[in-house]
């Protein structure tokens, strides 16, 4: 369904010296810097697959998506989506793909959402009966009814993201590109969006490529991940144990009521771990505990804390994708 071979994209960045003199100099001679956003990326994705395309900030994820959706032309290499070269035939490509860029909406800001769908119906030339069935399906899966009459600019972020997803799916595309579809959303809306994505993939065998910084998205949705780092593909495979094997550091941040309530010396956990598996820090009335969740459970740590002090607030953080990638490098999993 998606075929990418030795894909590279370079951007020319024109550097400008600071100040007026710099601007004047720039008229005659401009310093150019070549930025390699992606380098020799290759992969194939079959019909019905849901693949997580992950990497740190600036790794080249959006650049790859933009090439596959026809927004950018690569500097070299090949790319075909459903037999079409996207950047050579953007209109034909647009007929069978859907795209959501979580960072910005593609909806008409001032129009009621329902009118956006009517316009898309005309753009994609969707027959009336197909459109009605599709709208019914999307309204149900994405729960659109309560805000479909409102102008897009009045929607909350979670509503807008669901609306963006619906507009990307209105023509029942064979391939769906999702670039950070859950960014900035609360846990409840994230879960709703994930459920919808999963359902669409299963029901229609839609091929889905998803970029995200949220490990939960990946774990719940994808069997396969492709990791890119500084523009290069470093991993392509199964993710079954990625969190267990490489995401084992959990951080707990607890704020306690009384500043003098706790000192590192009198905190007793009742178990001994070396410093790489258990690390404590106290700042003002906050304690930050980083620990290896393979060696000790979150509940054990919390139980010990509750024993010692009165807790006002508590947050638990799992490891992010960036740190997991670092751990995978250390373990020799990635071909740097
Ligand atoms: N239009 C552009 N002009 C110049 N450089 C660009 C352009 N678009 C992207 N880049 C550069 O290419 C690299 C890859 O960018 P890209 O947006 O693909 O990263 P990303 O993996 O999507 O990151 P993020 O997780 O932050 O969204 C970055 O170094 C970025 O600065
Ligand atoms: Mg991006």
mmCIF file of N, CA and C in Angstrom, residues 193-315:
data_model
loop_
_atom_site.group_PDB
_atom_site.id
_atom_site.type_symbol
_atom_site.label_atom_id
_atom_site.label_comp_id
_atom_site.label_asym_id
_atom_site.label_seq_id
_atom_site.Cartn_x
_atom_site.Cartn_y
_atom_site.Cartn_z
ATOM 1 N N UNK A 193 -10.390 9.194 21.033
ATOM 2 C CA UNK A 193 -9.772 9.268 19.706
ATOM 3 C C UNK A 193 -9.100 7.922 19.372
ATOM 4 N N UNK A 194 -8.407 7.344 20.335
ATOM 5 C CA UNK A 194 -7.743 6.055 20.088
ATOM 6 C C UNK A 194 -8.749 4.980 19.720
ATOM 7 N N UNK A 195 -9.859 4.968 20.444
ATOM 8 C CA UNK A 195 -10.893 3.969 20.203
ATOM 9 C C UNK A 195 -11.427 4.104 18.774
ATOM 10 N N UNK A 196 -11.655 5.385 18.379
ATOM 11 C CA UNK A 196 -12.175 5.645 17.038
ATOM 12 C C UNK A 196 -11.176 5.187 15.978
ATOM 13 N N UNK A 197 -9.898 5.494 16.188
ATOM 14 C CA UNK A 197 -8.859 5.123 15.209
ATOM 15 C C UNK A 197 -8.807 3.597 15.073
ATOM 16 N N UNK A 198 -8.844 2.919 16.208
ATOM 17 C CA UNK A 198 -8.772 1.459 16.205
ATOM 18 C C UNK A 198 -9.965 0.864 15.453
ATOM 19 N N UNK A 199 -11.132 1.419 15.730
ATOM 20 C CA UNK A 199 -12.360 0.915 15.125
ATOM 21 C C UNK A 199 -12.338 1.107 13.605
ATOM 22 N N UNK A 200 -11.896 2.273 13.166
ATOM 23 C CA UNK A 200 -11.850 2.575 11.728
ATOM 24 C C UNK A 200 -10.870 1.639 11.024
ATOM 25 N N UNK A 201 -9.737 1.400 11.674
ATOM 26 C CA UNK A 201 -8.736 0.490 11.114
ATOM 27 C C UNK A 201 -9.311 -0.924 10.976
ATOM 28 N N UNK A 202 -10.042 -1.381 11.975
ATOM 29 C CA UNK A 202 -10.573 -2.749 11.933
ATOM 30 C C UNK A 202 -11.754 -2.855 10.989
ATOM 31 N N UNK A 203 -12.633 -1.897 11.042
ATOM 32 C CA UNK A 203 -13.878 -1.956 10.285
ATOM 33 C C UNK A 203 -13.637 -1.823 8.780
ATOM 34 N N UNK A 204 -12.728 -0.912 8.402
ATOM 35 C CA UNK A 204 -12.555 -0.612 6.975
ATOM 36 C C UNK A 204 -11.192 -1.036 6.440
ATOM 37 N N UNK A 205 -10.394 -1.687 7.273
ATOM 38 C CA UNK A 205 -9.040 -2.084 6.871
ATOM 39 C C UNK A 205 -8.234 -0.878 6.359
ATOM 40 N N UNK A 206 -8.504 0.287 6.972
ATOM 41 C CA UNK A 206 -7.774 1.500 6.592
ATOM 42 C C UNK A 206 -6.317 1.358 7.046
ATOM 43 N N UNK A 207 -5.402 1.644 6.140
ATOM 44 C CA UNK A 207 -3.982 1.617 6.497
ATOM 45 C C UNK A 207 -3.681 2.927 7.233
ATOM 46 N N UNK A 208 -3.026 2.827 8.370
ATOM 47 C CA UNK A 208 -2.823 4.043 9.178
ATOM 48 C C UNK A 208 -1.359 4.211 9.570
ATOM 49 N N UNK A 209 -0.836 5.418 9.325
ATOM 50 C CA UNK A 209 0.488 5.772 9.843
ATOM 51 C C UNK A 209 0.283 6.874 10.862
ATOM 52 N N UNK A 210 0.895 6.689 12.022
ATOM 53 C CA UNK A 210 0.619 7.573 13.134
ATOM 54 C C UNK A 210 1.925 8.063 13.733
ATOM 55 N N UNK A 211 2.083 9.386 13.842
ATOM 56 C CA UNK A 211 3.250 9.870 14.588
ATOM 57 C C UNK A 211 2.746 10.402 15.921
ATOM 58 N N UNK A 212 3.515 10.181 16.952
ATOM 59 C CA UNK A 212 3.086 10.621 18.278
ATOM 60 C C UNK A 212 4.271 10.648 19.228
ATOM 61 N N UNK A 213 4.140 11.454 20.290
ATOM 62 C CA UNK A 213 5.135 11.403 21.361
ATOM 63 C C UNK A 213 4.541 10.667 22.558
ATOM 64 N N UNK A 214 3.327 10.171 22.384
ATOM 65 C CA UNK A 214 2.627 9.527 23.483
ATOM 66 C C UNK A 214 2.760 8.010 23.383
ATOM 67 N N UNK A 215 3.473 7.448 24.328
ATOM 68 C CA UNK A 215 3.738 6.013 24.305
ATOM 69 C C UNK A 215 2.455 5.189 24.405
ATOM 70 N N UNK A 216 1.490 5.760 25.116
ATOM 71 C CA UNK A 216 0.205 5.072 25.276
ATOM 72 C C UNK A 216 -0.494 4.897 23.926
ATOM 73 N N UNK A 217 -0.422 5.944 23.080
ATOM 74 C CA UNK A 217 -1.001 5.854 21.728
ATOM 75 C C UNK A 217 -0.411 4.652 21.014
ATOM 76 N N UNK A 218 0.917 4.582 21.060
ATOM 77 C CA UNK A 218 1.631 3.536 20.337
ATOM 78 C C UNK A 218 1.252 2.159 20.887
ATOM 79 N N UNK A 219 1.270 2.056 22.210
ATOM 80 C CA UNK A 219 0.999 0.754 22.818
ATOM 81 C C UNK A 219 -0.411 0.267 22.529
ATOM 82 N N UNK A 220 -1.362 1.206 22.536
ATOM 83 C CA UNK A 220 -2.749 0.783 22.334
ATOM 84 C C UNK A 220 -3.077 0.544 20.871
ATOM 85 N N UNK A 221 -2.342 1.220 19.977
ATOM 86 C CA UNK A 221 -2.778 1.178 18.586
ATOM 87 C C UNK A 221 -1.898 0.371 17.626
ATOM 88 N N UNK A 222 -0.595 0.355 17.893
ATOM 89 C CA UNK A 222 0.287 -0.170 16.838
ATOM 90 C C UNK A 222 0.952 -1.488 17.216
ATOM 91 N N UNK A 223 1.050 -2.386 16.252
ATOM 92 C CA UNK A 223 1.834 -3.603 16.462
ATOM 93 C C UNK A 223 3.259 -3.364 15.997
ATOM 94 N N UNK A 224 3.372 -2.442 15.063
ATOM 95 C CA UNK A 224 4.690 -2.208 14.469
ATOM 96 C C UNK A 224 5.079 -0.742 14.636
ATOM 97 N N UNK A 225 6.364 -0.507 14.930
ATOM 98 C CA UNK A 225 6.831 0.868 14.953
ATOM 99 C C UNK A 225 8.046 1.026 14.046
ATOM 100 N N UNK A 226 8.145 2.220 13.492
ATOM 101 C CA UNK A 226 9.355 2.600 12.774
ATOM 102 C C UNK A 226 9.924 3.764 13.575
ATOM 103 N N UNK A 227 11.193 3.639 13.980
ATOM 104 C CA UNK A 227 11.796 4.738 14.748
ATOM 105 C C UNK A 227 12.765 5.473 13.842
ATOM 106 N N UNK A 228 12.653 6.795 13.796
ATOM 107 C CA UNK A 228 13.679 7.554 13.094
ATOM 108 C C UNK A 228 14.391 8.467 14.072
ATOM 109 N N UNK A 229 15.672 8.627 13.806
ATOM 110 C CA UNK A 229 16.488 9.459 14.680
ATOM 111 C C UNK A 229 17.398 10.285 13.784
ATOM 112 N N UNK A 230 17.395 11.585 13.976
ATOM 113 C CA UNK A 230 18.150 12.519 13.129
ATOM 114 C C UNK A 230 18.001 12.180 11.648
ATOM 115 N N UNK A 231 16.785 11.943 11.232
ATOM 116 C CA UNK A 231 16.497 11.733 9.811
ATOM 117 C C UNK A 231 16.748 10.336 9.287
ATOM 118 N N UNK A 232 17.301 9.444 10.120
ATOM 119 C CA UNK A 232 17.598 8.089 9.631
ATOM 120 C C UNK A 232 16.723 7.056 10.319
ATOM 121 N N UNK A 233 16.372 6.023 9.559
ATOM 122 C CA UNK A 233 15.579 4.953 10.171
ATOM 123 C C UNK A 233 16.509 4.108 11.029
ATOM 124 N N UNK A 234 16.142 3.906 12.287
ATOM 125 C CA UNK A 234 17.011 3.125 13.163
ATOM 126 C C UNK A 234 16.333 1.848 13.666
ATOM 127 N N UNK A 235 15.033 1.726 13.446
ATOM 128 C CA UNK A 235 14.343 0.523 13.908
ATOM 129 C C UNK A 235 13.047 0.353 13.130
ATOM 130 N N UNK A 236 12.740 -0.877 12.813
ATOM 131 C CA UNK A 236 11.462 -1.179 12.176
ATOM 132 C C UNK A 236 11.039 -2.546 12.691
ATOM 133 N N UNK A 237 10.053 -2.591 13.516
ATOM 134 C CA UNK A 237 9.664 -3.897 14.045
ATOM 135 C C UNK A 237 8.563 -3.806 15.057
ATOM 136 N N UNK A 238 8.474 -4.880 15.798
ATOM 137 C CA UNK A 238 7.388 -5.094 16.703
ATOM 138 C C UNK A 238 7.611 -4.310 18.011
ATOM 139 N N UNK A 239 6.546 -3.910 18.678
ATOM 140 C CA UNK A 239 6.769 -3.087 19.884
ATOM 141 C C UNK A 239 6.349 -3.774 21.172
ATOM 142 N N UNK A 240 5.996 -5.030 21.061
ATOM 143 C CA UNK A 240 5.358 -5.723 22.201
ATOM 144 C C UNK A 240 5.935 -5.360 23.558
ATOM 145 N N UNK A 241 7.269 -5.449 23.668
ATOM 146 C CA UNK A 241 7.834 -5.282 25.003
ATOM 147 C C UNK A 241 8.590 -3.977 25.179
ATOM 148 N N UNK A 242 8.331 -3.031 24.301
ATOM 149 C CA UNK A 242 9.166 -1.820 24.314
ATOM 150 C C UNK A 242 9.119 -1.101 25.665
ATOM 151 N N UNK A 243 7.924 -1.007 26.229
ATOM 152 C CA UNK A 243 7.820 -0.296 27.502
ATOM 153 C C UNK A 243 8.443 -1.128 28.621
ATOM 154 N N UNK A 244 8.155 -2.416 28.587
ATOM 155 C CA UNK A 244 8.666 -3.303 29.635
ATOM 156 C C UNK A 244 10.199 -3.359 29.575
ATOM 157 N N UNK A 245 10.716 -3.479 28.366
ATOM 158 C CA UNK A 245 12.162 -3.675 28.235
ATOM 159 C C UNK A 245 12.965 -2.378 28.317
ATOM 160 N N UNK A 246 12.391 -1.278 27.803
ATOM 161 C CA UNK A 246 13.198 -0.048 27.724
ATOM 162 C C UNK A 246 12.573 1.147 28.434
ATOM 163 N N UNK A 247 11.320 1.011 28.882
ATOM 164 C CA UNK A 247 10.653 2.164 29.503
ATOM 165 C C UNK A 247 10.410 1.916 30.967
ATOM 166 N N UNK A 248 11.426 1.411 31.653
ATOM 167 C CA UNK A 248 11.197 0.901 33.009
ATOM 168 C C UNK A 248 11.411 1.920 34.124
ATOM 169 N N UNK A 249 11.754 3.159 33.770
ATOM 170 C CA UNK A 249 11.909 4.151 34.836
ATOM 171 C C UNK A 249 10.614 4.958 34.991
ATOM 172 N N UNK A 250 10.071 4.912 36.189
ATOM 173 C CA UNK A 250 8.878 5.700 36.486
ATOM 174 C C UNK A 250 9.291 6.835 37.429
ATOM 175 N N UNK A 251 8.651 7.982 37.268
ATOM 176 C CA UNK A 251 8.946 9.106 38.155
ATOM 177 C C UNK A 251 7.684 9.445 38.950
ATOM 178 N N UNK A 252 7.861 9.564 40.241
ATOM 179 C CA UNK A 252 6.743 10.023 41.080
ATOM 180 C C UNK A 252 7.143 11.362 41.682
ATOM 181 N N UNK A 253 6.265 12.326 41.534
ATOM 182 C CA UNK A 253 6.488 13.632 42.165
ATOM 183 C C UNK A 253 5.411 13.839 43.205
ATOM 184 N N UNK A 254 5.821 13.983 44.449
ATOM 185 C CA UNK A 254 4.821 14.171 45.499
ATOM 186 C C UNK A 254 5.092 15.483 46.230
ATOM 187 N N UNK A 255 4.036 16.251 46.442
ATOM 188 C CA UNK A 255 4.163 17.487 47.223
ATOM 189 C C UNK A 255 3.572 17.190 48.588
ATOM 190 N N UNK A 256 4.299 17.574 49.623
ATOM 191 C CA UNK A 256 3.735 17.307 50.948
ATOM 192 C C UNK A 256 3.363 18.601 51.659
ATOM 193 N N UNK A 257 2.471 18.450 52.600
ATOM 194 C CA UNK A 257 1.872 19.623 53.231
ATOM 195 C C UNK A 257 2.884 20.441 54.011
ATOM 196 N N UNK A 258 3.716 19.783 54.768
ATOM 197 C CA UNK A 258 4.658 20.493 55.613
ATOM 198 C C UNK A 258 6.063 20.376 55.050
ATOM 199 N N UNK A 259 6.689 21.538 54.846
ATOM 200 C CA UNK A 259 8.009 21.586 54.218
ATOM 201 C C UNK A 259 9.050 20.751 54.974
ATOM 202 N N UNK A 260 8.916 20.757 56.297
ATOM 203 C CA UNK A 260 9.923 20.049 57.099
ATOM 204 C C UNK A 260 9.533 18.604 57.392
ATOM 205 N N UNK A 261 8.550 18.175 56.672
ATOM 206 C CA UNK A 261 8.000 16.866 56.964
ATOM 207 C C UNK A 261 8.940 15.713 56.632
ATOM 208 N N UNK A 262 9.810 15.975 55.710
ATOM 209 C CA UNK A 262 10.554 14.840 55.167
ATOM 210 C C UNK A 262 11.999 15.199 54.908
ATOM 211 N N UNK A 263 12.878 14.323 55.255
ATOM 212 C CA UNK A 263 14.247 14.487 54.794
ATOM 213 C C UNK A 263 14.677 13.136 54.259
ATOM 214 N N UNK A 264 15.641 13.188 53.367
ATOM 215 C CA UNK A 264 16.051 11.943 52.714
ATOM 216 C C UNK A 264 16.507 10.912 53.738
ATOM 217 N N UNK A 265 17.130 11.425 54.830
ATOM 218 C CA UNK A 265 17.723 10.498 55.782
ATOM 219 C C UNK A 265 16.682 9.676 56.540
ATOM 220 N N UNK A 266 15.493 10.299 56.801
ATOM 221 C CA UNK A 266 14.547 9.500 57.585
ATOM 222 C C UNK A 266 13.504 8.772 56.734
ATOM 223 N N UNK A 267 13.679 8.819 55.438
ATOM 224 C CA UNK A 267 12.728 8.121 54.574
ATOM 225 C C UNK A 267 13.102 6.642 54.499
ATOM 226 N N UNK A 268 12.204 5.819 54.942
ATOM 227 C CA UNK A 268 12.565 4.395 54.910
ATOM 228 C C UNK A 268 11.634 3.645 53.956
ATOM 229 N N UNK A 269 12.244 3.033 52.979
ATOM 230 C CA UNK A 269 11.449 2.308 52.003
ATOM 231 C C UNK A 269 11.275 0.834 52.367
ATOM 232 N N UNK A 270 12.105 0.385 53.248
ATOM 233 C CA UNK A 270 11.985 -1.012 53.647
ATOM 234 C C UNK A 270 12.565 -1.969 52.612
ATOM 235 N N UNK A 271 13.209 -1.425 51.587
ATOM 236 C CA UNK A 271 13.914 -2.300 50.648
ATOM 237 C C UNK A 271 15.149 -1.560 50.160
ATOM 238 N N UNK A 272 16.137 -2.315 49.724
ATOM 239 C CA UNK A 272 17.397 -1.700 49.285
ATOM 240 C C UNK A 272 17.529 -1.833 47.772
ATOM 241 N N UNK A 273 17.793 -0.691 47.116
ATOM 242 C CA UNK A 273 18.042 -0.738 45.672
ATOM 243 C C UNK A 273 19.241 0.146 45.388
ATOM 244 N N UNK A 274 20.045 -0.184 44.357
ATOM 245 C CA UNK A 274 21.171 0.714 44.095
ATOM 246 C C UNK A 274 20.691 1.959 43.347
ATOM 247 N N UNK A 275 21.587 2.949 43.272
ATOM 248 C CA UNK A 275 21.149 4.286 42.867
ATOM 249 C C UNK A 275 20.594 4.334 41.442
ATOM 250 N N UNK A 276 20.996 3.416 40.576
ATOM 251 C CA UNK A 276 20.435 3.486 39.222
ATOM 252 C C UNK A 276 18.988 2.968 39.180
ATOM 253 N N UNK A 277 18.590 2.242 40.224
ATOM 254 C CA UNK A 277 17.222 1.734 40.276
ATOM 255 C C UNK A 277 16.306 2.560 41.168
ATOM 256 N N UNK A 278 16.908 3.355 42.031
ATOM 257 C CA UNK A 278 16.097 4.198 42.907
ATOM 258 C C UNK A 278 16.864 5.477 43.199
ATOM 259 N N UNK A 279 16.238 6.602 42.846
ATOM 260 C CA UNK A 279 16.912 7.869 42.988
ATOM 261 C C UNK A 279 15.950 8.904 43.571
ATOM 262 N N UNK A 280 16.375 9.549 44.654
ATOM 263 C CA UNK A 280 15.478 10.499 45.321
ATOM 264 C C UNK A 280 16.033 11.910 45.278
ATOM 265 N N UNK A 281 15.141 12.859 45.212
ATOM 266 C CA UNK A 281 15.522 14.266 45.232
ATOM 267 C C UNK A 281 14.483 15.061 45.991
ATOM 268 N N UNK A 282 14.935 15.929 46.848
ATOM 269 C CA UNK A 282 13.943 16.759 47.530
ATOM 270 C C UNK A 282 14.176 18.220 47.181
ATOM 271 N N UNK A 283 13.105 18.885 46.735
ATOM 272 C CA UNK A 283 13.187 20.322 46.458
ATOM 273 C C UNK A 283 12.031 20.960 47.194
ATOM 274 N N UNK A 284 12.325 21.906 48.078
ATOM 275 C CA UNK A 284 11.302 22.547 48.917
ATOM 276 C C UNK A 284 10.373 21.505 49.537
ATOM 277 N N UNK A 285 9.091 21.608 49.193
ATOM 278 C CA UNK A 285 8.175 20.636 49.789
ATOM 279 C C UNK A 285 7.768 19.549 48.791
ATOM 280 N N UNK A 286 8.703 19.255 47.904
ATOM 281 C CA UNK A 286 8.396 18.261 46.870
ATOM 282 C C UNK A 286 9.466 17.169 46.855
ATOM 283 N N UNK A 287 9.051 15.937 46.709
ATOM 284 C CA UNK A 287 10.034 14.861 46.544
ATOM 285 C C UNK A 287 9.858 14.256 45.154
ATOM 286 N N UNK A 288 10.994 14.023 44.502
ATOM 287 C CA UNK A 288 10.941 13.410 43.177
ATOM 288 C C UNK A 288 11.652 12.059 43.273
ATOM 289 N N UNK A 289 10.922 11.011 42.978
ATOM 290 C CA UNK A 289 11.486 9.661 43.096
ATOM 291 C C UNK A 289 11.506 9.021 41.715
ATOM 292 N N UNK A 290 12.701 8.650 41.271
ATOM 293 C CA UNK A 290 12.803 7.924 40.013
ATOM 294 C C UNK A 290 13.192 6.499 40.344
ATOM 295 N N UNK A 291 12.454 5.543 39.809
ATOM 296 C CA UNK A 291 12.756 4.160 40.184
ATOM 297 C C UNK A 291 12.479 3.196 39.043
ATOM 298 N N UNK A 292 13.133 2.054 39.144
ATOM 299 C CA UNK A 292 12.983 1.011 38.139
ATOM 300 C C UNK A 292 11.723 0.200 38.471
ATOM 301 N N UNK A 293 10.706 0.346 37.616
ATOM 302 C CA UNK A 293 9.433 -0.312 37.938
ATOM 303 C C UNK A 293 9.447 -1.822 37.712
ATOM 304 N N UNK A 294 10.616 -2.325 37.246
ATOM 305 C CA UNK A 294 10.754 -3.791 37.164
ATOM 306 C C UNK A 294 11.165 -4.338 38.538
ATOM 307 N N UNK A 295 11.808 -3.451 39.321
ATOM 308 C CA UNK A 295 12.332 -3.892 40.628
ATOM 309 C C UNK A 295 11.372 -3.586 41.776
ATOM 310 N N UNK A 296 10.631 -2.480 41.626
ATOM 311 C CA UNK A 296 9.694 -2.114 42.693
ATOM 312 C C UNK A 296 8.433 -1.510 42.065
ATOM 313 N N UNK A 297 7.283 -1.858 42.643
ATOM 314 C CA UNK A 297 6.017 -1.412 42.051
ATOM 315 C C UNK A 297 5.679 0.008 42.493
ATOM 316 N N UNK A 298 4.945 0.704 41.638
ATOM 317 C CA UNK A 298 4.491 2.067 41.944
ATOM 318 C C UNK A 298 3.756 2.066 43.288
ATOM 319 N N UNK A 299 2.914 1.053 43.486
ATOM 320 C CA UNK A 299 2.109 0.999 44.712
ATOM 321 C C UNK A 299 2.992 0.890 45.960
ATOM 322 N N UNK A 300 4.111 0.182 45.849
ATOM 323 C CA UNK A 300 5.023 0.054 46.998
ATOM 324 C C UNK A 300 5.597 1.409 47.383
ATOM 325 N N UNK A 301 6.026 2.163 46.365
ATOM 326 C CA UNK A 301 6.615 3.484 46.616
ATOM 327 C C UNK A 301 5.586 4.391 47.273
ATOM 328 N N UNK A 302 4.382 4.397 46.702
ATOM 329 C CA UNK A 302 3.343 5.281 47.242
ATOM 330 C C UNK A 302 3.004 4.877 48.685
ATOM 331 N N UNK A 303 2.930 3.581 48.924
ATOM 332 C CA UNK A 303 2.616 3.115 50.281
ATOM 333 C C UNK A 303 3.663 3.617 51.273
ATOM 334 N N UNK A 304 4.954 3.547 50.882
ATOM 335 C CA UNK A 304 6.016 4.022 51.778
ATOM 336 C C UNK A 304 5.883 5.509 52.039
ATOM 337 N N UNK A 305 5.582 6.272 50.994
ATOM 338 C CA UNK A 305 5.455 7.720 51.137
ATOM 339 C C UNK A 305 4.325 8.085 52.080
ATOM 340 N N UNK A 306 3.190 7.449 51.867
ATOM 341 C CA UNK A 306 2.007 7.749 52.675
ATOM 342 C C UNK A 306 2.295 7.467 54.148
ATOM 343 N N UNK A 307 3.101 6.444 54.383
ATOM 344 C CA UNK A 307 3.503 6.085 55.737
ATOM 345 C C UNK A 307 4.275 7.198 56.440
ATOM 346 N N UNK A 308 5.099 7.891 55.654
ATOM 347 C CA UNK A 308 6.030 8.861 56.228
ATOM 348 C C UNK A 308 5.456 10.267 56.352
ATOM 349 N N UNK A 309 4.707 10.697 55.359
ATOM 350 C CA UNK A 309 4.271 12.099 55.313
ATOM 351 C C UNK A 309 2.833 12.262 54.844
ATOM 352 N N UNK A 310 2.341 13.486 55.063
ATOM 353 C CA UNK A 310 1.015 13.795 54.554
ATOM 354 C C UNK A 310 1.182 14.373 53.141
ATOM 355 N N UNK A 311 0.582 13.714 52.179
ATOM 356 C CA UNK A 311 0.790 14.131 50.787
ATOM 357 C C UNK A 311 -0.350 15.024 50.317
ATOM 358 N N UNK A 312 0.061 16.135 49.662
ATOM 359 C CA UNK A 312 -0.933 17.092 49.184
ATOM 360 C C UNK A 312 -1.302 16.795 47.737
ATOM 361 N N UNK A 313 -0.275 16.401 46.985
ATOM 362 C CA UNK A 313 -0.480 16.219 45.553
ATOM 363 C C UNK A 313 0.514 15.173 45.046
ATOM 364 N N UNK A 314 0.101 14.383 44.068
ATOM 365 C CA UNK A 314 1.001 13.323 43.603
ATOM 366 C C UNK A 314 0.834 13.102 42.095
ATOM 367 N N UNK A 315 1.961 13.049 41.394
ATOM 368 C CA UNK A 315 1.908 12.794 39.958
ATOM 369 C C UNK A 315 2.817 11.625 39.614
#
